[in-house]
Amino acid sequence: MIIVESGPLTEMKAHALTTFPDECCGFLYGTEQTDGSRIIIKILEVNNSKSGDKKRRFEIAGKDYMRAEKFALENDILLLGIYHSHPNHPAIPSEHDRIAALPYFSYVILSTIPEKIDHIKSWQLNELSQFEEEVFSPAHLNQSI
Amino acid sequence: MQIEAGTIGEVIDRITLDFPELKKHLLDQQGGIRSFVNIFAGDDDIRDLQKEKTPVNNSTVISIVPAIAGGSH
């Protein structure tokens, strides 16, 4: 389960709406519980550095990733995943998402439509390098958010 | 970790020798650095320098950084 606190959730949604119709992206920070569930307490917005079609692609520059790891170390929190948006598309990882995905990370995807977050889902790679959905809270995936 | 080496390539050789499990994550089948792996010498991407031949010294901080990318369709 991944629980996103209201502050970072609000920021993440605002980021996705601001960048619409382009994809947004950023990092998720927080803590891990003994049962494996994750609590996201902070996000870090980053620039979508993809050159070309940002409406259906995102890329995070290596320097931004180094900055994100440094932030986690300096603030004694865990870098737990990545969020990005799918403008006008469901929050289901594409093959592009899967190929570039890293184990361990949670991948939160926000499906955006004009002026609205349609739904949010979160995913993690399994041992076979396939995405499995993880329970996203507080706003469940297919509910109106 | 600290490694004595003269180039980035030597650093990678040493890492994959000491930690063989890392080899498949860092190198492709031809032995080159995988496209989804970025290596920085200090603040500089080695692709902008001399790639594997980029020289290092005992104060060079080397970062191995995954490429983060994706997209809706």
PDB file of C-alpha atoms in Angstrom:
ATOM      1  CA  MET A   1       0.000   0.000   0.000  1.00  0.00           C
ATOM      2  CA  ILE A   2       1.132   3.528  -0.709  1.00  0.00           C
ATOM      3  CA  ILE A   3      -0.348   6.336   1.336  1.00  0.00           C
ATOM      4  CA  VAL A   4       0.153   9.870   0.113  1.00  0.00           C
ATOM      5  CA  GLU A   5      -0.334  12.627   2.662  1.00  0.00           C
ATOM      6  CA  SER A   6      -2.653  15.441   1.681  1.00  0.00           C
ATOM      7  CA  GLY A   7       0.076  18.063   1.207  1.00  0.00           C
ATOM      8  CA  PRO A   8       2.173  16.161  -1.329  1.00  0.00           C
ATOM      9  CA  LEU A   9      -0.972  14.793  -2.976  1.00  0.00           C
ATOM     10  CA  THR A  10      -2.283  18.314  -3.529  1.00  0.00           C
ATOM     11  CA  GLU A  11       1.093  19.431  -4.887  1.00  0.00           C
ATOM     12  CA  MET A  12       1.330  16.439  -7.209  1.00  0.00           C
ATOM     13  CA  LYS A  13      -2.152  17.020  -8.619  1.00  0.00           C
ATOM     14  CA  ALA A  14      -1.483  20.747  -9.088  1.00  0.00           C
ATOM     15  CA  HIS A  15       1.740  19.919 -10.909  1.00  0.00           C
ATOM     16  CA  ALA A  16      -0.069  17.528 -13.262  1.00  0.00           C
ATOM     17  CA  LEU A  17      -2.756  20.101 -14.029  1.00  0.00           C
ATOM     18  CA  THR A  18      -0.270  22.927 -14.538  1.00  0.00           C
ATOM     19  CA  THR A  19       1.738  20.984 -17.092  1.00  0.00           C
ATOM     20  CA  PHE A  20      -1.312  19.588 -18.949  1.00  0.00           C
ATOM     21  CA  PRO A  21      -1.375  18.648 -21.823  1.00  0.00           C
ATOM     22  CA  ASP A  22       2.291  17.750 -21.281  1.00  0.00           C
ATOM     23  CA  GLU A  23       3.399  15.021 -18.903  1.00  0.00           C
ATOM     24  CA  CYS A  24       4.762  16.098 -15.536  1.00  0.00           C
ATOM     25  CA  CYS A  25       7.209  14.161 -13.388  1.00  0.00           C
ATOM     26  CA  GLY A  26       8.784  14.201  -9.966  1.00  0.00           C
ATOM     27  CA  PHE A  27      10.076  12.214  -7.021  1.00  0.00           C
ATOM     28  CA  LEU A  28       8.297  10.697  -4.039  1.00  0.00           C
ATOM     29  CA  TYR A  29       9.838  10.705  -0.559  1.00  0.00           C
ATOM     30  CA  GLY A  30       8.724   9.200   2.676  1.00  0.00           C
ATOM     31  CA  THR A  31       9.005   6.288   5.046  1.00  0.00           C
ATOM     32  CA  GLU A  32       8.472   2.548   4.859  1.00  0.00           C
ATOM     33  CA  GLN A  33       6.515   0.655   7.480  1.00  0.00           C
ATOM     34  CA  THR A  34       7.420  -2.787   8.784  1.00  0.00           C
ATOM     35  CA  ASP A  35       4.562  -4.289   6.734  1.00  0.00           C
ATOM     36  CA  GLY A  36       6.071  -2.819   3.556  1.00  0.00           C
ATOM     37  CA  SER A  37       3.537  -0.052   3.138  1.00  0.00           C
ATOM     38  CA  ARG A  38       4.842   3.354   2.217  1.00  0.00           C
ATOM     39  CA  ILE A  39       3.887   6.805   3.409  1.00  0.00           C
ATOM     40  CA  ILE A  40       4.708   9.664   1.057  1.00  0.00           C
ATOM     41  CA  ILE A  41       5.346  12.854   2.985  1.00  0.00           C
ATOM     42  CA  LYS A  42       7.140  14.941   0.389  1.00  0.00           C
ATOM     43  CA  ILE A  43       7.398  15.321  -3.365  1.00  0.00           C
ATOM     44  CA  LEU A  44      10.007  17.041  -5.475  1.00  0.00           C
ATOM     45  CA  GLU A  45       8.820  18.416  -8.791  1.00  0.00           C
ATOM     46  CA  VAL A  46      11.315  18.148 -11.621  1.00  0.00           C
ATOM     47  CA  ASN A  47      11.390  19.399 -15.153  1.00  0.00           C
ATOM     48  CA  ASN A  48      10.306  17.014 -17.884  1.00  0.00           C
ATOM     49  CA  SER A  49      13.573  17.085 -19.817  1.00  0.00           C
ATOM     50  CA  LYS A  50      12.294  15.027 -22.724  1.00  0.00           C
ATOM     51  CA  SER A  51      13.204  16.677 -25.992  1.00  0.00           C
ATOM     52  CA  GLY A  52      10.337  16.181 -28.361  1.00  0.00           C
ATOM     53  CA  ASP A  53       6.813  15.090 -27.566  1.00  0.00           C
ATOM     54  CA  LYS A  54       6.197  15.811 -23.878  1.00  0.00           C
ATOM     55  CA  LYS A  55       2.503  15.101 -24.325  1.00  0.00           C
ATOM     56  CA  ARG A  56       3.213  11.384 -24.207  1.00  0.00           C
ATOM     57  CA  ARG A  57       6.762  11.087 -22.888  1.00  0.00           C
ATOM     58  CA  PHE A  58       8.745  12.179 -19.881  1.00  0.00           C
ATOM     59  CA  GLU A  59      12.377  12.022 -18.949  1.00  0.00           C
ATOM     60  CA  ILE A  60      14.258  13.052 -15.827  1.00  0.00           C
ATOM     61  CA  ALA A  61      17.771  14.369 -16.316  1.00  0.00           C
ATOM     62  CA  GLY A  62      20.595  12.547 -14.588  1.00  0.00           C
ATOM     63  CA  LYS A  63      21.538  15.674 -12.660  1.00  0.00           C
ATOM     64  CA  ASP A  64      17.993  15.948 -11.330  1.00  0.00           C
ATOM     65  CA  TYR A  65      18.185  12.344 -10.156  1.00  0.00           C
ATOM     66  CA  MET A  66      21.471  13.030  -8.354  1.00  0.00           C
ATOM     67  CA  ARG A  67      19.874  16.068  -6.742  1.00  0.00           C
ATOM     68  CA  ALA A  68      16.925  13.923  -5.660  1.00  0.00           C
ATOM     69  CA  GLU A  69      19.159  11.324  -3.994  1.00  0.00           C
ATOM     70  CA  LYS A  70      21.144  14.056  -2.271  1.00  0.00           C
ATOM     71  CA  PHE A  71      17.916  15.578  -0.964  1.00  0.00           C
ATOM     72  CA  ALA A  72      16.932  12.226   0.558  1.00  0.00           C
ATOM     73  CA  LEU A  73      20.288  11.822   2.276  1.00  0.00           C
ATOM     74  CA  GLU A  74      20.325  15.373   3.605  1.00  0.00           C
ATOM     75  CA  ASN A  75      16.781  15.123   4.935  1.00  0.00           C
ATOM     76  CA  ASP A  76      17.003  11.543   6.225  1.00  0.00           C
ATOM     77  CA  ILE A  77      14.018  10.347   4.220  1.00  0.00           C
ATOM     78  CA  LEU A  78      13.706   7.613   1.635  1.00  0.00           C
ATOM     79  CA  LEU A  79      13.466   8.184  -2.091  1.00  0.00           C
ATOM     80  CA  LEU A  80      10.592   5.811  -2.750  1.00  0.00           C
ATOM     81  CA  GLY A  81       9.442   6.452  -6.259  1.00  0.00           C
ATOM     82  CA  ILE A  82       8.489   8.544  -9.211  1.00  0.00           C
ATOM     83  CA  TYR A  83       5.248  10.197 -10.178  1.00  0.00           C
ATOM     84  CA  HIS A  84       4.230  11.272 -13.633  1.00  0.00           C
ATOM     85  CA  SER A  85       1.068  12.123 -15.500  1.00  0.00           C
ATOM     86  CA  HIS A  86      -0.719  10.567 -18.451  1.00  0.00           C
ATOM     87  CA  PRO A  87      -2.597  13.417 -20.140  1.00  0.00           C
ATOM     88  CA  ASN A  88      -5.817  12.151 -21.719  1.00  0.00           C
ATOM     89  CA  HIS A  89      -4.813   8.573 -21.011  1.00  0.00           C
ATOM     90  CA  PRO A  90      -5.538   6.126 -18.212  1.00  0.00           C
ATOM     91  CA  ALA A  91      -3.091   5.732 -15.333  1.00  0.00           C
ATOM     92  CA  ILE A  92      -1.854   2.414 -16.648  1.00  0.00           C
ATOM     93  CA  PRO A  93       1.868   2.023 -17.312  1.00  0.00           C
ATOM     94  CA  SER A  94       2.813   1.792 -20.951  1.00  0.00           C
ATOM     95  CA  GLU A  95       5.551  -0.411 -22.342  1.00  0.00           C
ATOM     96  CA  HIS A  96       7.737   2.715 -22.371  1.00  0.00           C
ATOM     97  CA  ASP A  97       7.117   3.034 -18.646  1.00  0.00           C
ATOM     98  CA  ARG A  98       7.895  -0.623 -18.016  1.00  0.00           C
ATOM     99  CA  ILE A  99      11.133  -0.788 -19.994  1.00  0.00           C
ATOM    100  CA  ALA A 100      12.652   2.155 -18.152  1.00  0.00           C
ATOM    101  CA  ALA A 101      11.244   1.271 -14.735  1.00  0.00           C
ATOM    102  CA  LEU A 102      13.404   0.450 -11.749  1.00  0.00           C
ATOM    103  CA  PRO A 103      12.740  -2.226  -9.167  1.00  0.00           C
ATOM    104  CA  TYR A 104      11.823  -1.076  -5.653  1.00  0.00           C
ATOM    105  CA  PHE A 105      10.357   2.259  -6.760  1.00  0.00           C
ATOM    106  CA  SER A 106       6.662   3.023  -6.623  1.00  0.00           C
ATOM    107  CA  TYR A 107       5.352   4.562  -9.820  1.00  0.00           C
ATOM    108  CA  VAL A 108       2.398   6.842  -9.207  1.00  0.00           C
ATOM    109  CA  ILE A 109       0.562   7.811 -12.394  1.00  0.00           C
ATOM    110  CA  LEU A 110      -2.001  10.599 -12.557  1.00  0.00           C
ATOM    111  CA  SER A 111      -4.474  10.409 -15.400  1.00  0.00           C
ATOM    112  CA  THR A 112      -5.327  13.964 -16.374  1.00  0.00           C
ATOM    113  CA  ILE A 113      -8.047  15.439 -18.519  1.00  0.00           C
ATOM    114  CA  PRO A 114      -8.560  19.156 -19.136  1.00  0.00           C
ATOM    115  CA  GLU A 115      -8.666  20.939 -15.760  1.00  0.00           C
ATOM    116  CA  LYS A 116      -9.162  17.723 -13.822  1.00  0.00           C
ATOM    117  CA  ILE A 117      -7.371  14.735 -12.344  1.00  0.00           C
ATOM    118  CA  ASP A 118      -9.410  11.805 -13.567  1.00  0.00           C
ATOM    119  CA  HIS A 119      -7.848   9.083 -11.417  1.00  0.00           C
ATOM    120  CA  ILE A 120      -4.570   8.008  -9.838  1.00  0.00           C
ATOM    121  CA  LYS A 121      -2.953   4.593  -9.666  1.00  0.00           C
ATOM    122  CA  SER A 122       0.333   3.327  -8.288  1.00  0.00           C
ATOM    123  CA  TRP A 123       2.473   0.480  -9.589  1.00  0.00           C
ATOM    124  CA  GLN A 124       5.582  -1.481  -8.717  1.00  0.00           C
ATOM    125  CA  LEU A 125       7.680  -3.889 -10.751  1.00  0.00           C
ATOM    126  CA  ASN A 126       7.500  -7.519  -9.669  1.00  0.00           C
ATOM    127  CA  GLU A 127      10.274 -10.130  -9.919  1.00  0.00           C
ATOM    128  CA  LEU A 128       9.355 -10.737 -13.564  1.00  0.00           C
ATOM    129  CA  SER A 129       9.812  -7.039 -14.383  1.00  0.00           C
ATOM    130  CA  GLN A 130       6.073  -6.638 -14.883  1.00  0.00           C
ATOM    131  CA  PHE A 131       4.073  -3.892 -13.232  1.00  0.00           C
ATOM    132  CA  GLU A 132       1.689  -4.804 -10.438  1.00  0.00           C
ATOM    133  CA  GLU A 133      -0.771  -2.323  -9.066  1.00  0.00           C
ATOM    134  CA  GLU A 134      -0.370  -1.335  -5.426  1.00  0.00           C
ATOM    135  CA  VAL A 135      -3.171   0.011  -3.281  1.00  0.00           C
ATOM    136  CA  PHE A 136      -3.179   3.786  -3.429  1.00  0.00           C
ATOM    137  CA  SER A 137      -4.613   5.746  -0.532  1.00  0.00           C
ATOM    138  CA  PRO A 138      -6.336   7.994   0.479  1.00  0.00           C
ATOM    139  CA  ALA A 139      -7.985   8.499  -2.886  1.00  0.00           C
ATOM    140  CA  HIS A 140      -8.711   5.129  -4.393  1.00  0.00           C
ATOM    141  CA  LEU A 141      -7.939   4.613  -7.991  1.00  0.00           C
ATOM    142  CA  ASN A 142     -11.232   4.657  -9.744  1.00  0.00           C
ATOM    143  CA  GLN A 143     -13.022   7.030  -7.447  1.00  0.00           C
ATOM    144  CA  SER A 144     -13.580  10.629  -8.418  1.00  0.00           C
ATOM    145  CA  ILE A 145     -10.766  12.647  -6.862  1.00  0.00           C
TER     146      ILE A 145
ATOM    147  CA  MET B   1      33.079   2.938  -2.040  1.00  0.00           C
ATOM    148  CA  GLN B   2      36.599   3.961  -3.040  1.00  0.00           C
ATOM    149  CA  ILE B   3      38.352   2.551  -6.093  1.00  0.00           C
ATOM    150  CA  GLU B   4      41.816   3.191  -7.467  1.00  0.00           C
ATOM    151  CA  ALA B   5      41.619   3.555 -11.238  1.00  0.00           C
ATOM    152  CA  GLY B   6      42.779   5.800 -14.055  1.00  0.00           C
ATOM    153  CA  THR B   7      39.635   5.930 -16.159  1.00  0.00           C
ATOM    154  CA  ILE B   8      35.906   5.441 -15.838  1.00  0.00           C
ATOM    155  CA  GLY B   9      36.256   2.208 -17.816  1.00  0.00           C
ATOM    156  CA  GLU B  10      38.682   0.859 -15.229  1.00  0.00           C
ATOM    157  CA  VAL B  11      36.291   1.826 -12.475  1.00  0.00           C
ATOM    158  CA  ILE B  12      33.454  -0.083 -14.154  1.00  0.00           C
ATOM    159  CA  ASP B  13      35.735  -3.096 -14.701  1.00  0.00           C
ATOM    160  CA  ARG B  14      36.625  -3.117 -11.022  1.00  0.00           C
ATOM    161  CA  ILE B  15      33.028  -2.744  -9.847  1.00  0.00           C
ATOM    162  CA  THR B  16      31.751  -5.542 -12.068  1.00  0.00           C
ATOM    163  CA  LEU B  17      34.646  -7.758 -10.949  1.00  0.00           C
ATOM    164  CA  ASP B  18      33.953  -7.162  -7.271  1.00  0.00           C
ATOM    165  CA  PHE B  19      30.164  -7.247  -7.689  1.00  0.00           C
ATOM    166  CA  PRO B  20      29.396  -9.545 -10.659  1.00  0.00           C
ATOM    167  CA  GLU B  21      25.642  -9.162 -10.166  1.00  0.00           C
ATOM    168  CA  LEU B  22      25.953  -5.525 -11.169  1.00  0.00           C
ATOM    169  CA  LYS B  23      27.319  -6.366 -14.591  1.00  0.00           C
ATOM    170  CA  LYS B  24      23.958  -7.094 -16.189  1.00  0.00           C
ATOM    171  CA  HIS B  25      22.595  -3.807 -14.836  1.00  0.00           C
ATOM    172  CA  LEU B  26      25.510  -1.662 -15.990  1.00  0.00           C
ATOM    173  CA  LEU B  27      26.668  -3.204 -19.243  1.00  0.00           C
ATOM    174  CA  ASP B  28      24.966  -4.360 -22.416  1.00  0.00           C
ATOM    175  CA  GLN B  29      25.799  -7.575 -24.261  1.00  0.00           C
ATOM    176  CA  GLN B  30      28.601  -5.853 -26.140  1.00  0.00           C
ATOM    177  CA  GLY B  31      30.184  -4.701 -22.883  1.00  0.00           C
ATOM    178  CA  GLY B  32      29.212  -1.067 -23.341  1.00  0.00           C
ATOM    179  CA  ILE B  33      27.451   1.015 -20.743  1.00  0.00           C
ATOM    180  CA  ARG B  34      23.705   0.458 -21.020  1.00  0.00           C
ATOM    181  CA  SER B  35      21.662   3.288 -22.470  1.00  0.00           C
ATOM    182  CA  PHE B  36      19.534   3.465 -19.317  1.00  0.00           C
ATOM    183  CA  VAL B  37      22.624   4.049 -17.172  1.00  0.00           C
ATOM    184  CA  ASN B  38      24.183   7.478 -16.773  1.00  0.00           C
ATOM    185  CA  ILE B  39      27.636   7.851 -15.278  1.00  0.00           C
ATOM    186  CA  PHE B  40      28.818  11.164 -13.924  1.00  0.00           C
ATOM    187  CA  ALA B  41      32.366  12.225 -13.095  1.00  0.00           C
ATOM    188  CA  GLY B  42      31.698  15.000 -10.633  1.00  0.00           C
ATOM    189  CA  ASP B  43      28.873  17.005 -12.198  1.00  0.00           C
ATOM    190  CA  ASP B  44      29.614  15.948 -15.757  1.00  0.00           C
ATOM    191  CA  ASP B  45      28.003  13.164 -17.742  1.00  0.00           C
ATOM    192  CA  ILE B  46      30.829  11.059 -19.184  1.00  0.00           C
ATOM    193  CA  ARG B  47      28.988  11.054 -22.537  1.00  0.00           C
ATOM    194  CA  ASP B  48      29.945  14.744 -22.691  1.00  0.00           C
ATOM    195  CA  LEU B  49      33.566  13.925 -21.811  1.00  0.00           C
ATOM    196  CA  GLN B  50      35.568  10.960 -23.088  1.00  0.00           C
ATOM    197  CA  LYS B  51      33.002   8.273 -22.194  1.00  0.00           C
ATOM    198  CA  GLU B  52      34.717   5.171 -20.752  1.00  0.00           C
ATOM    199  CA  LYS B  53      38.112   6.762 -21.403  1.00  0.00           C
ATOM    200  CA  THR B  54      37.315   9.734 -19.172  1.00  0.00           C
ATOM    201  CA  PRO B  55      40.259  10.104 -16.787  1.00  0.00           C
ATOM    202  CA  VAL B  56      39.681  10.043 -13.035  1.00  0.00           C
ATOM    203  CA  ASN B  57      41.879  10.766 -10.063  1.00  0.00           C
ATOM    204  CA  ASN B  58      41.706  10.080  -6.348  1.00  0.00           C
ATOM    205  CA  SER B  59      39.336  12.976  -5.766  1.00  0.00           C
ATOM    206  CA  THR B  60      36.851  12.225  -8.564  1.00  0.00           C
ATOM    207  CA  VAL B  61      33.358  11.466  -7.301  1.00  0.00           C
ATOM    208  CA  ILE B  62      31.668   9.025  -9.676  1.00  0.00           C
ATOM    209  CA  SER B  63      27.895   8.648  -9.651  1.00  0.00           C
ATOM    210  CA  ILE B  64      25.997   5.877 -11.396  1.00  0.00           C
ATOM    211  CA  VAL B  65      22.551   7.209 -12.116  1.00  0.00           C
ATOM    212  CA  PRO B  66      19.585   5.395 -13.649  1.00  0.00           C
ATOM    213  CA  ALA B  67      17.810   7.046 -16.536  1.00  0.00           C
ATOM    214  CA  ILE B  68      14.235   7.814 -15.515  1.00  0.00           C
ATOM    215  CA  ALA B  69      11.814   7.932 -18.405  1.00  0.00           C
ATOM    216  CA  GLY B  70       8.483   6.738 -19.661  1.00  0.00           C
ATOM    217  CA  GLY B  71       5.276   7.931 -21.212  1.00  0.00           C
ATOM    218  CA  SER B  72       1.622   7.274 -21.709  1.00  0.00           C
ATOM    219  CA  HIS B  73       1.648   5.539 -25.084  1.00  0.00           C
TER     220      HIS B  73
END
